Coordinates of C-alpha atoms in Angstrom, one line a residue:
M468 CA 7.7 -7.3 1.7
R469 CA 6.2 -6.5 5.1
R470 CA 8.8 -6.2 5.9
S471 CA 9.7 -3.8 8.1
I472 CA 6.7 -3.1 8.0
L473 CA 8.1 -6.5 9.3
L474 CA 9.6 -5.9 12.8
G475 CA 13.0 -5.1 11.4
A476 CA 15.9 -6.8 13.4
A477 CA 13.4 -8.9 15.2
G478 CA 13.1 -10.9 11.9
I479 CA 10.4 -13.7 11.5
L480 CA 7.7 -12.6 13.9
A481 CA 6.0 -9.4 13.6
M482 CA 5.0 -9.6 17.3
T483 CA 2.5 -7.0 18.3
S484 CA 2.2 -4.7 21.4
H485 CA -1.5 -4.2 21.8
H486 CA -1.7 -5.1 25.4
A487 CA -5.4 -4.9 26.0
W488 CA -6.1 -6.6 22.8
A489 CA -4.1 -9.5 23.7
A490 CA -5.4 -9.9 27.3
S491 CA -8.9 -9.9 26.1
H492 CA -8.3 -12.5 23.2
A493 CA -6.3 -14.7 25.6
A494 CA -9.8 -15.3 27.2
Q495 CA -11.2 -16.7 24.0
D496 CA -9.1 -19.8 24.2
E497 CA -11.6 -22.0 26.0
P498 CA -10.4 -25.3 27.4
A499 CA -11.3 -28.4 25.4
C500 CA -14.1 -30.4 26.6
A501 CA -13.4 -32.9 29.3
C502 CA -15.6 -35.4 27.9
S503 CA -15.8 -39.1 28.8
G504 CA -13.3 -41.1 26.8
S505 CA -11.2 -38.0 25.9
R506 CA -10.0 -36.9 29.2
A507 CA -6.2 -37.3 28.5
E508 CA -6.6 -35.3 25.2
A509 CA -8.7 -32.6 26.9
A510 CA -6.1 -32.3 29.8
A511 CA -3.4 -31.9 27.2
D512 CA -5.3 -29.3 25.2
I513 CA -6.1 -27.3 28.6
T514 CA -2.5 -27.4 29.7
F515 CA -1.3 -26.3 26.1
R516 CA -3.9 -23.5 26.1
K517 CA -2.8 -22.2 29.4
I518 CA 0.8 -22.1 28.4
Y519 CA 0.4 -20.2 25.2
S520 CA -2.4 -17.8 26.4
A521 CA -0.4 -16.8 29.3
E522 CA 2.9 -16.3 27.3
W523 CA 1.3 -14.6 24.5
S524 CA -0.4 -12.0 26.7
W525 CA 3.1 -11.4 28.3
R526 CA 4.7 -11.2 25.1
Q527 CA 2.7 -8.1 24.1
T528 CA 4.2 -6.2 27.0
Q529 CA 7.7 -6.7 25.9
L530 CA 7.6 -5.0 22.5
A531 CA 7.2 -1.3 21.4
D532 CA 4.4 -0.2 19.4
D533 CA 4.9 0.3 15.8
E534 CA 2.8 0.9 12.7
D535 CA 2.3 -2.8 12.3
S536 CA 1.0 -3.5 15.8
A537 CA -2.3 -5.0 15.8
G538 CA -5.2 -4.0 17.7
S539 CA -6.5 -0.5 18.1
K540 CA -5.0 0.8 21.5
I541 CA -1.9 2.7 22.0
S542 CA 0.4 1.5 24.8
A543 CA 1.2 3.7 27.8
E544 CA 4.9 2.9 27.9
L545 CA 7.9 1.7 26.1
P546 CA 9.3 -1.7 27.0
D547 CA 12.2 -2.4 29.1
V548 CA 15.1 -3.5 26.9
S549 CA 18.0 -3.6 29.4
P550 CA 20.2 -6.7 29.5
E551 CA 18.5 -7.8 32.7
A552 CA 15.1 -7.6 31.0
Q553 CA 16.6 -9.5 27.8
Q554 CA 17.9 -12.3 30.2
A555 CA 14.5 -12.5 31.7
R556 CA 13.0 -13.0 28.4
L557 CA 15.3 -15.8 27.6
T558 CA 14.5 -17.4 30.9
K559 CA 10.9 -17.1 30.2
W560 CA 10.9 -18.6 26.6
E561 CA 13.2 -21.5 27.8
S562 CA 10.7 -22.5 30.5
V563 CA 8.0 -22.2 28.0
A564 CA 9.9 -24.6 25.6
K565 CA 10.5 -27.0 28.6
A566 CA 6.7 -26.9 29.4
L567 CA 5.9 -27.7 25.7
D568 CA 8.4 -30.6 25.7
A569 CA 6.5 -32.1 28.8
I570 CA 3.3 -32.2 26.5
D571 CA 2.4 -35.3 24.6
R572 CA 1.8 -33.8 21.1
S573 CA -0.3 -36.8 20.1
A574 CA -2.7 -36.2 23.0
L575 CA -3.7 -32.9 21.5
S576 CA -6.7 -32.5 19.4
P577 CA -6.0 -32.3 15.6
E578 CA -6.4 -28.5 15.7
N579 CA -4.1 -28.1 18.6
Q580 CA -1.4 -30.4 17.1
I581 CA -1.1 -27.7 14.4
N582 CA -1.3 -24.8 16.9
Y583 CA 1.5 -26.8 18.8
D584 CA 3.7 -27.0 15.8
V585 CA 3.2 -23.3 15.0
Y586 CA 3.7 -22.1 18.6
K587 CA 6.8 -24.2 19.3
A588 CA 8.4 -22.9 16.1
Q589 CA 7.8 -19.3 17.4
I590 CA 9.5 -20.2 20.8
D591 CA 12.4 -21.6 19.1
V592 CA 13.0 -18.7 17.2
L593 CA 12.7 -16.3 20.2
I594 CA 15.0 -18.3 22.0
N595 CA 17.6 -18.3 19.3
Q596 CA 17.2 -14.4 18.9
Q597 CA 17.9 -13.9 22.7
K598 CA 20.9 -16.4 22.8
F599 CA 22.5 -14.8 19.7
K600 CA 21.6 -11.4 21.3
D601 CA 19.9 -9.9 18.3
Y602 CA 18.8 -7.1 20.5
Q603 CA 22.3 -5.7 20.4
R604 CA 21.8 -4.8 16.8
P605 CA 18.4 -3.4 16.7
L606 CA 18.6 -2.1 13.1
T607 CA 19.1 -3.2 9.6
S608 CA 20.1 -1.3 6.4
D609 CA 16.6 0.4 6.2
T610 CA 14.6 -0.3 9.5
S611 CA 15.6 0.8 13.1
F612 CA 14.1 0.9 16.6
W613 CA 13.8 4.5 16.3
G614 CA 12.1 4.3 12.8
N615 CA 9.7 1.8 14.2
L616 CA 8.8 4.3 16.9
A617 CA 8.2 6.9 14.2
G618 CA 5.8 4.4 12.6
T619 CA 3.5 4.5 15.5
A620 CA 2.7 8.2 14.5
R621 CA 0.9 6.9 11.3
K622 CA -1.4 4.6 13.4
S623 CA -5.0 5.6 14.0
F624 CA -5.7 7.1 17.4
A625 CA -9.3 6.2 18.7
D626 CA -9.7 8.2 22.0
E627 CA -8.2 10.5 24.5
Q628 CA -6.5 7.8 26.4
D629 CA -4.5 6.7 23.2
Y630 CA -3.2 10.3 23.0
R631 CA -2.3 10.5 26.6
N632 CA -0.6 6.9 26.4
Y633 CA 1.4 8.3 23.3
I634 CA 2.4 11.3 25.1
A635 CA 3.7 9.1 27.8
Q636 CA 5.6 7.1 25.2
L637 CA 7.2 10.2 23.9
G638 CA 8.4 11.3 27.4
D639 CA 10.0 7.8 27.9
M640 CA 12.2 8.1 24.9
P641 CA 15.1 9.2 26.6
R642 CA 15.3 6.1 29.0
Y643 CA 14.5 3.9 26.1
F644 CA 17.1 5.2 23.8
D645 CA 19.7 5.0 26.5
Q646 CA 19.0 1.1 26.9
Q647 CA 19.1 0.6 23.1
I648 CA 22.5 2.6 22.8
A649 CA 23.8 0.5 25.8
N650 CA 22.9 -2.6 23.8
M651 CA 24.4 -1.4 20.5
R652 CA 27.5 -0.4 22.3
A653 CA 27.8 -3.9 23.8
G654 CA 27.3 -5.3 20.3
L655 CA 29.9 -3.0 19.0
T656 CA 32.4 -4.1 21.6
R657 CA 32.0 -7.8 20.4
G658 CA 31.9 -7.0 16.7
F659 CA 28.1 -7.7 16.3
T660 CA 26.9 -4.8 14.2
P661 CA 25.4 -4.4 10.9
P662 CA 28.2 -4.1 8.3
K663 CA 29.7 -0.5 8.2
I664 CA 29.0 0.0 4.5
T665 CA 25.1 -0.7 5.0
L666 CA 25.0 2.1 7.7
Q667 CA 26.4 5.0 5.6
G668 CA 23.9 7.9 5.5
R669 CA 21.5 6.1 8.0
D670 CA 22.1 8.8 10.5
D671 CA 20.0 10.9 8.3
T672 CA 16.9 9.3 9.7
V673 CA 17.7 10.6 13.0
S674 CA 18.8 14.1 12.1
S675 CA 15.5 14.5 10.2
V676 CA 13.8 14.3 13.6
I677 CA 16.2 17.1 15.1
D678 CA 16.2 19.4 12.3
I679 CA 12.9 21.1 12.5
D680 CA 11.9 24.6 13.2
K681 CA 9.2 23.8 16.1
P682 CA 7.7 20.7 17.7
E683 CA 4.6 20.8 15.3
D684 CA 6.7 20.0 12.5
S685 CA 7.9 16.6 13.8
V686 CA 6.5 13.3 12.6
F687 CA 5.8 12.5 16.2
Y688 CA 3.2 15.2 16.2
K689 CA 1.2 14.0 13.2
P690 CA -1.5 12.3 15.3
F691 CA -2.4 15.6 16.9
E692 CA -3.0 17.4 13.7
T693 CA -6.4 15.9 13.3
M694 CA -8.0 14.6 16.3
P695 CA -11.4 12.7 16.8
G696 CA -14.3 15.0 17.4
S697 CA -15.4 13.1 20.6
I698 CA -12.5 14.8 22.4
P699 CA -13.6 18.2 23.9
D700 CA -11.6 21.2 22.2
A701 CA -10.1 22.2 25.7
D702 CA -8.6 18.7 25.9
K703 CA -7.3 18.8 22.3
T704 CA -5.6 22.0 23.3
E705 CA -4.0 20.5 26.3
L706 CA -3.0 17.5 24.7
R707 CA -1.3 19.3 21.7
E708 CA 0.6 21.4 24.2
A709 CA 1.7 18.2 26.1
A710 CA 2.7 16.5 22.9
A711 CA 4.8 19.7 21.7
R712 CA 6.5 19.9 25.2
A713 CA 7.4 16.2 25.2
I714 CA 8.9 16.4 21.6
R715 CA 10.9 19.5 22.7
Q716 CA 12.0 18.0 26.2
S717 CA 12.3 14.3 25.4
V718 CA 12.0 13.3 21.7
I719 CA 14.6 15.7 20.2
P720 CA 17.3 15.3 23.2
A721 CA 16.9 11.6 22.9
H722 CA 17.5 11.7 19.2
K723 CA 20.5 14.1 19.5
K724 CA 22.1 11.7 21.8
L725 CA 21.5 8.9 19.6
L726 CA 22.8 11.0 16.5
A727 CA 26.2 11.6 18.4
F728 CA 26.6 8.0 19.3
L729 CA 25.9 6.8 15.7
R730 CA 28.3 9.4 14.0
D731 CA 31.1 9.6 16.6
E732 CA 31.2 5.9 17.9
Y733 CA 28.8 3.4 16.2
I734 CA 29.2 3.8 12.4
P735 CA 32.9 4.7 12.3
N736 CA 33.7 1.3 14.2
A737 CA 30.9 -1.0 12.7
Q738 CA 31.8 -4.4 11.3
P739 CA 34.0 -4.1 8.2
S740 CA 33.0 -7.6 6.8
I741 CA 29.7 -7.9 5.0
S742 CA 29.5 -11.6 6.0
A743 CA 27.5 -13.1 8.8
A744 CA 30.1 -15.8 8.8
D745 CA 32.5 -13.1 10.3
L746 CA 30.1 -12.2 13.2
P747 CA 30.5 -14.0 16.7
D748 CA 29.7 -17.5 16.3
G749 CA 28.8 -16.5 12.7
K750 CA 28.3 -19.8 10.9
A751 CA 25.9 -21.0 13.5
Y752 CA 24.2 -17.6 13.6
Y753 CA 23.6 -17.8 9.9
R754 CA 22.3 -21.3 10.1
A755 CA 19.9 -20.3 12.8
K756 CA 18.7 -17.4 10.4
I757 CA 18.2 -19.8 7.5
R758 CA 15.9 -21.9 9.9
E759 CA 14.2 -18.7 11.2
F760 CA 13.4 -17.3 7.8
T761 CA 12.8 -20.5 5.7
T762 CA 11.4 -22.7 8.5
L763 CA 13.4 -25.4 6.6
D764 CA 16.6 -27.4 7.5
L765 CA 18.7 -26.5 4.6
T766 CA 22.4 -25.9 4.3
P767 CA 23.7 -22.7 2.7
E768 CA 25.1 -24.8 -0.2
Q769 CA 21.7 -26.5 -0.8
I770 CA 20.1 -23.1 -1.1
H771 CA 22.6 -21.7 -3.3
Q772 CA 22.2 -24.6 -5.7
I773 CA 18.4 -24.1 -5.7
G774 CA 18.9 -20.6 -6.5
V775 CA 21.4 -21.4 -9.3
D776 CA 18.9 -23.9 -10.9
Q777 CA 15.9 -21.6 -10.7
V778 CA 17.8 -18.6 -12.2
A779 CA 18.6 -20.8 -15.2
E780 CA 14.8 -21.7 -15.6
I781 CA 13.6 -18.1 -15.3
H782 CA 16.2 -16.9 -17.7
A783 CA 14.8 -19.0 -20.4
E784 CA 11.3 -17.8 -19.8
M785 CA 12.7 -14.0 -19.8
L786 CA 14.3 -14.7 -23.3
K787 CA 11.0 -15.9 -24.7
T788 CA 9.0 -13.0 -23.2
M789 CA 11.6 -10.5 -24.6
K790 CA 11.0 -12.0 -28.1
D791 CA 7.2 -11.8 -27.6
A792 CA 8.0 -8.0 -27.1
G793 CA 9.5 -7.8 -30.4
F794 CA 13.0 -7.0 -29.1
T795 CA 15.8 -8.5 -31.5
G796 CA 18.9 -7.6 -29.4
T797 CA 20.5 -9.6 -26.5
L798 CA 19.2 -9.9 -23.0
P799 CA 21.6 -7.4 -21.7
E800 CA 20.6 -4.9 -24.4
F801 CA 16.9 -5.4 -23.5
L802 CA 17.7 -4.8 -19.7
Q803 CA 19.5 -1.6 -20.6
F804 CA 16.6 -0.6 -22.8
L805 CA 14.2 -1.2 -19.9
R806 CA 16.3 0.6 -17.4
T807 CA 16.7 3.7 -19.7
D808 CA 13.7 4.2 -21.9
P809 CA 11.4 7.1 -20.6
Q810 CA 8.2 5.2 -21.6
F811 CA 8.7 2.9 -18.7
Y812 CA 8.9 5.5 -15.9
A813 CA 6.5 7.8 -14.3
K814 CA 7.0 11.4 -14.7
T815 CA 5.7 12.5 -11.2
P816 CA 5.0 10.8 -7.7
E817 CA 1.4 11.2 -8.3
E818 CA 1.4 9.2 -11.5
L819 CA 3.2 6.2 -9.7
L820 CA 0.6 6.1 -7.0
K821 CA -2.4 6.4 -9.3
D822 CA -1.1 3.5 -11.4
A823 CA -0.4 1.5 -8.2
A824 CA -4.1 2.3 -7.2
W825 CA -5.4 1.3 -10.7
I826 CA -3.6 -2.1 -10.5
A827 CA -5.0 -2.8 -7.1
K828 CA -8.4 -2.2 -8.4
E829 CA -8.1 -4.3 -11.3
F830 CA -7.5 -7.3 -8.6
D831 CA -10.5 -6.2 -7.0
G832 CA -12.4 -6.9 -10.2
V833 CA -11.4 -10.4 -10.3
A834 CA -10.9 -11.3 -6.5
S835 CA -13.9 -13.4 -6.1
K836 CA -13.0 -15.6 -8.8
W837 CA -9.8 -16.7 -7.1
I838 CA -10.3 -16.5 -3.3
G839 CA -13.5 -17.3 -1.5
R840 CA -13.1 -15.5 1.8
L841 CA -12.2 -11.9 1.4
P842 CA -10.8 -9.7 4.3
R843 CA -13.1 -7.0 5.6
S844 CA -10.0 -4.7 6.0
R845 CA -9.1 -2.2 3.4
F846 CA -5.7 -0.6 2.7
A847 CA -4.3 2.9 1.8
I848 CA -1.8 3.6 -0.9
V849 CA 0.8 6.0 0.5
P850 CA 4.2 7.3 -0.4
V851 CA 7.3 6.1 1.6
P852 CA 8.1 8.8 4.0
A853 CA 10.8 11.1 2.7
D854 CA 13.3 10.5 5.5
I855 CA 13.6 6.9 4.7
A856 CA 12.8 6.6 1.0
P857 CA 16.4 6.8 -0.3
Y858 CA 17.4 3.6 1.6
Y859 CA 13.9 1.9 1.4
T860 CA 12.8 -0.6 -1.0
G861 CA 10.4 0.0 -3.9
G862 CA 7.4 -0.8 -1.8
R863 CA 6.0 -2.5 1.2
G864 CA 2.6 -3.6 2.4
G865 CA 0.8 -4.7 5.6
P866 CA -2.3 -4.2 7.4
G867 CA -4.0 -1.1 6.2
I868 CA -1.1 0.1 4.1
Y869 CA 0.7 -0.2 0.8
L870 CA 3.9 2.0 0.9
V871 CA 5.1 2.9 -2.6
N872 CA 8.5 4.5 -2.8
T873 CA 8.2 7.7 -5.1
Y874 CA 11.9 8.8 -4.5
D875 CA 14.2 8.6 -7.6
L876 CA 11.4 7.8 -10.1
P877 CA 14.0 6.7 -12.8
S878 CA 14.3 3.6 -10.3
R879 CA 10.7 2.8 -10.1
P880 CA 9.7 1.2 -13.5
L881 CA 6.1 0.9 -14.4
Y882 CA 6.4 -2.5 -16.0
S883 CA 7.3 -4.0 -12.5
L884 CA 4.4 -2.1 -10.7
P885 CA 1.8 -4.8 -11.4
A886 CA 4.0 -7.5 -9.7
L887 CA 4.9 -5.1 -6.9
T888 CA 1.3 -4.3 -6.2
L889 CA 0.1 -7.8 -6.2
H890 CA 2.9 -8.6 -3.8
E891 CA 2.5 -5.8 -1.3
S892 CA -1.2 -4.9 -1.7
A893 CA -3.9 -7.4 -2.6
P894 CA -3.9 -10.3 -2.7
G895 CA -0.4 -10.1 -0.9
H896 CA 0.6 -8.5 2.3
A897 CA -2.3 -5.9 2.8
F898 CA -4.6 -8.9 2.1
Q899 CA -3.3 -12.0 3.7
M900 CA -2.2 -10.4 7.1
P901 CA -5.7 -9.0 7.8
L902 CA -7.4 -12.1 6.6
A903 CA -5.3 -14.0 9.3
A904 CA -6.2 -11.3 12.0
E905 CA -10.0 -11.5 11.2
N906 CA -10.0 -15.4 11.5
K907 CA -11.4 -15.8 14.9
D908 CA -11.0 -19.7 14.6
L909 CA -7.2 -19.1 15.2
P910 CA -5.6 -18.4 18.5
A911 CA -4.1 -14.9 18.8
F912 CA -0.6 -16.0 18.5
R913 CA -1.5 -17.3 15.0
Q914 CA -3.7 -14.4 14.0
N915 CA -1.1 -11.8 14.8
S916 CA 2.3 -13.3 14.2
Y917 CA 4.3 -13.4 10.9
I918 CA 6.4 -16.1 9.5
S919 CA 8.6 -14.9 6.6
A920 CA 8.5 -18.0 4.4
Y921 CA 4.9 -18.3 4.5
G922 CA 4.0 -14.5 4.2
E923 CA 6.5 -13.8 1.6
G924 CA 6.1 -16.9 -0.2
W925 CA 2.4 -16.1 -0.5
A926 CA 3.1 -12.7 -1.7
L927 CA 5.6 -13.8 -4.3
Y928 CA 3.1 -16.5 -5.4
C929 CA 0.5 -13.8 -5.9
E930 CA 2.9 -12.1 -8.5
W931 CA 3.2 -15.3 -10.3
L932 CA -0.8 -15.8 -10.2
G933 CA -1.2 -12.4 -11.8
Q934 CA -0.5 -14.3 -15.1
E935 CA -3.5 -16.4 -14.5
M936 CA -5.7 -13.5 -13.5
G937 CA -4.8 -11.5 -16.5
I938 CA -3.2 -8.4 -14.4
Y939 CA -0.1 -8.5 -16.9
K940 CA -1.4 -6.6 -20.2
T941 CA 1.9 -6.4 -22.2
P942 CA 4.9 -8.6 -22.6
Y943 CA 6.9 -5.9 -20.6
Q944 CA 4.7 -6.2 -17.6
R945 CA 5.1 -10.0 -17.8
F946 CA 8.9 -9.4 -18.2
G947 CA 8.7 -7.3 -15.0
M948 CA 6.9 -10.1 -13.2
L949 CA 9.7 -12.6 -14.4
S950 CA 12.4 -10.1 -13.5
Y951 CA 10.8 -10.0 -9.8
Q952 CA 10.7 -13.9 -9.9
M953 CA 14.4 -13.9 -11.0
W954 CA 15.2 -11.2 -8.4
R955 CA 13.9 -13.6 -5.6
A956 CA 15.6 -16.6 -7.1
A957 CA 18.8 -14.7 -7.5
R958 CA 18.6 -13.8 -3.8
L959 CA 19.1 -17.5 -2.9
V960 CA 22.4 -17.2 -4.7
V961 CA 23.4 -13.7 -3.5
D962 CA 22.5 -14.2 0.1
T963 CA 24.3 -17.5 0.5
G964 CA 27.1 -16.1 -1.5
I965 CA 27.4 -13.0 0.8
H966 CA 27.1 -14.8 4.0
S967 CA 28.7 -18.2 3.6
M968 CA 30.8 -18.1 0.3
G969 CA 32.9 -15.0 0.5
W970 CA 31.0 -12.9 -2.1
S971 CA 31.8 -9.3 -2.1
R972 CA 29.2 -6.4 -2.2
E973 CA 30.1 -5.7 -5.8
Q974 CA 29.9 -9.2 -6.9
A975 CA 26.4 -9.4 -5.5
Q976 CA 25.4 -6.2 -7.2
Q977 CA 26.7 -7.3 -10.5
Y978 CA 24.8 -10.6 -10.2
L979 CA 21.4 -8.8 -9.8
H980 CA 22.5 -6.5 -12.5
D981 CA 23.1 -9.1 -15.0
N982 CA 20.1 -11.3 -14.2
T983 CA 17.2 -8.8 -13.4
A984 CA 15.8 -5.8 -14.8
L985 CA 16.1 -3.9 -11.3
A986 CA 17.4 -0.4 -11.6
D987 CA 20.8 0.2 -10.2
H988 CA 19.7 2.3 -7.4
E989 CA 17.4 -0.5 -6.3
I990 CA 20.1 -3.1 -6.7
K991 CA 22.4 -1.2 -4.4
T992 CA 19.6 -0.8 -1.5
E993 CA 18.6 -4.5 -2.0
V994 CA 22.1 -5.8 -1.7
D995 CA 22.7 -3.6 1.3
R996 CA 19.6 -5.2 2.8
Y997 CA 20.7 -8.5 2.3
I998 CA 24.1 -7.8 3.8
A999 CA 22.3 -6.3 6.8
W1000 CA 19.7 -8.8 7.3
P1001 CA 21.1 -12.3 6.9
G1002 CA 18.8 -15.1 5.7
Q1003 CA 15.6 -12.8 5.3
A1004 CA 15.8 -12.7 1.6
L1005 CA 15.8 -16.6 1.3
S1006 CA 12.2 -16.8 2.6
Y1007 CA 10.6 -15.5 -0.7
Y1008 CA 11.3 -17.9 -3.3
L1009 CA 11.5 -21.0 -1.1
G1010 CA 8.0 -20.1 0.1
E1011 CA 6.7 -19.6 -3.2
M1012 CA 8.2 -22.9 -4.4
A1013 CA 6.4 -24.7 -1.4
I1014 CA 2.9 -23.2 -2.4
R1015 CA 3.3 -23.9 -6.0
Q1016 CA 4.4 -27.5 -5.5
D1017 CA 1.5 -27.9 -3.0
R1018 CA -0.7 -26.6 -5.7
A1019 CA 0.7 -28.9 -8.3
K1020 CA 0.1 -31.8 -6.0
A1021 CA -3.5 -31.0 -5.3
E1022 CA -4.3 -30.5 -9.0
K1023 CA -2.6 -33.9 -9.9
A1024 CA -4.5 -35.7 -7.1
L1025 CA -7.8 -34.0 -7.5
G1026 CA -8.1 -33.7 -11.1
P1027 CA -11.5 -32.2 -12.1
K1028 CA -12.3 -31.9 -8.5
F1029 CA -9.7 -29.2 -7.9
N1030 CA -11.1 -25.9 -7.0
I1031 CA -8.8 -22.9 -7.1
R1032 CA -10.8 -20.8 -4.7
A1033 CA -10.9 -23.6 -2.3
F1034 CA -7.1 -24.2 -2.6
H1035 CA -6.2 -20.6 -1.9
D1036 CA -8.8 -20.6 1.0
A1037 CA -7.0 -23.6 2.4
V1038 CA -3.8 -21.9 2.3
L1039 CA -5.0 -18.6 3.7
E1040 CA -7.0 -19.9 6.3
L1041 CA -3.8 -20.9 8.3
G1042 CA -2.6 -17.5 9.2
S1043 CA 1.3 -17.5 9.1
V1044 CA 2.8 -21.1 9.5
P1045 CA 6.1 -23.0 8.9
L1046 CA 6.2 -24.5 5.6
P1047 CA 6.0 -28.0 6.8
V1048 CA 2.7 -27.2 8.6
L1049 CA 1.5 -25.9 5.3
N1050 CA 2.4 -29.0 3.3
E1051 CA 0.7 -31.2 5.9
H1052 CA -2.4 -29.1 5.8
I1053 CA -2.6 -29.2 1.8
D1054 CA -2.2 -33.0 2.3
R1055 CA -5.3 -33.0 4.5
F1056 CA -7.0 -30.8 1.9
I1057 CA -6.3 -33.3 -0.7
A1058 CA -7.6 -36.3 1.4
S1059 CA -10.9 -34.3 2.2
G1060 CA -11.5 -34.3 -1.6
G1061 CA -10.5 -30.8 -2.1
V1062 CA -13.2 -29.1 0.0
G1063 CA -12.2 -25.8 1.2
P1064 CA -12.8 -24.2 4.7
Y1065 CA -15.6 -22.2 3.4
P1066 CA -17.6 -24.6 1.1
D1067 CA -20.7 -22.1 0.8
E1068 CA -18.4 -19.6 -0.7
E1069 CA -16.8 -21.9 -3.3

């Protein structure tokens, strides 16, 4: 999951804050040709491009940098997140929606009709996030606005200006934190917080910033440990001194104030219920989140039943694979065996990291057989930072990075590592997202936005595809893949159960315990994630189902003409899109005879 590597509480869109990058790329959207006989279409294209280019450039100024921000530049400031600024954003996006409604979609070029559908979905989500005031709960069970800022320290700093801009950000933290605290207090007043149970111990991520001996020990000082050789030594010294001063005078005091607020006010009085239905206008809020994360118009009841049906199908496959492994007991006994036998667990963090690297290289060996256009970008494999590891998922991936959680090694089974790696690294998140960013045929708002149903659906499809690619060498590894498939199918049951059917936290944990091979520690962190982040867990399996259904349709229609590389390229060339847009694109792929976007690479 990209997750947050995805933008935590903001949900569907990993909207970036690379101001200069966005401004430069807005210019790439040239007006359509106003040729004779196509003036109406050209005029509509021009109007549409002006709308999205201006809004996208403006959107970048509204968001804080984090480690997932695209582009290479570091912003010089943190955004204004005051109620007044939030209202201004709502007004802006509502005006954009009105302008979009005034465009005759049928008058747009075929390419811009797709762009229109993707862009309008983005704007609709942004409006809903503002209307429901998502900014009043800028944290989930394992992500937060302060954690996102710490992630900026893991970005690459290119030049002296990046460092000066970053120091300015550090100095602006007290103002930014004060605004976030005010928003959280407003949410607290109306009962709009993450559930109290999911916040237990989360203040540790704040205290870890404070509990240091000197500024140089801070995570925020990391960029200054190794600086580009192009910066003169005297300037390096000056910048390091300024960074230490900003950490001492601004960063630590801001975190101290936040810590007191969390411990004394926010966590003790947070929402006692775990259900989104009990939030203000909760039923409508959950339906909006279903639409946001799945891009589909499905009811909680429909999704719940899909989950129940898929769990039953996968259960049958798991039993067969258990027999293939030579195990003669029951499924619960097999799950207990997998959770407890030392042969399935790394003895050191380094062993886990090296195994993940080996699996990633195994995919490299077969990549060109399955996908035609490969991204230029590469990724690092690094451990999840210690301060967030106890509450973090097993791994997350995104542009340039595959995070592997080495905390509590008995909760990180090696038999699941191949599936996790395919999902989070290549050909999953650390592959798909850079491929979209490198596709210069897409407008910037498609290159650098993330829709969970598509992105998580692709990553989960990659786990399933590992069977055909030969990544799973043993029945245990294949069972690990099936357990992960079961985990995502079970999420459909658990998420809807929690947020619309009155399920308890213990009931959700027990359901995952009985149906997956997940370790108990991971089950607890996962359930808390679903509780604190309504709807996000629904995107994975529904997205994978859409891709697998599209593939089956293409295979049946094209017969011997079907080319798996061409199909995957057709899926990946889109960037991140709503599932109905993907379905229509594959219909066009079939109609074209199954010719991919890069025929010379097939």
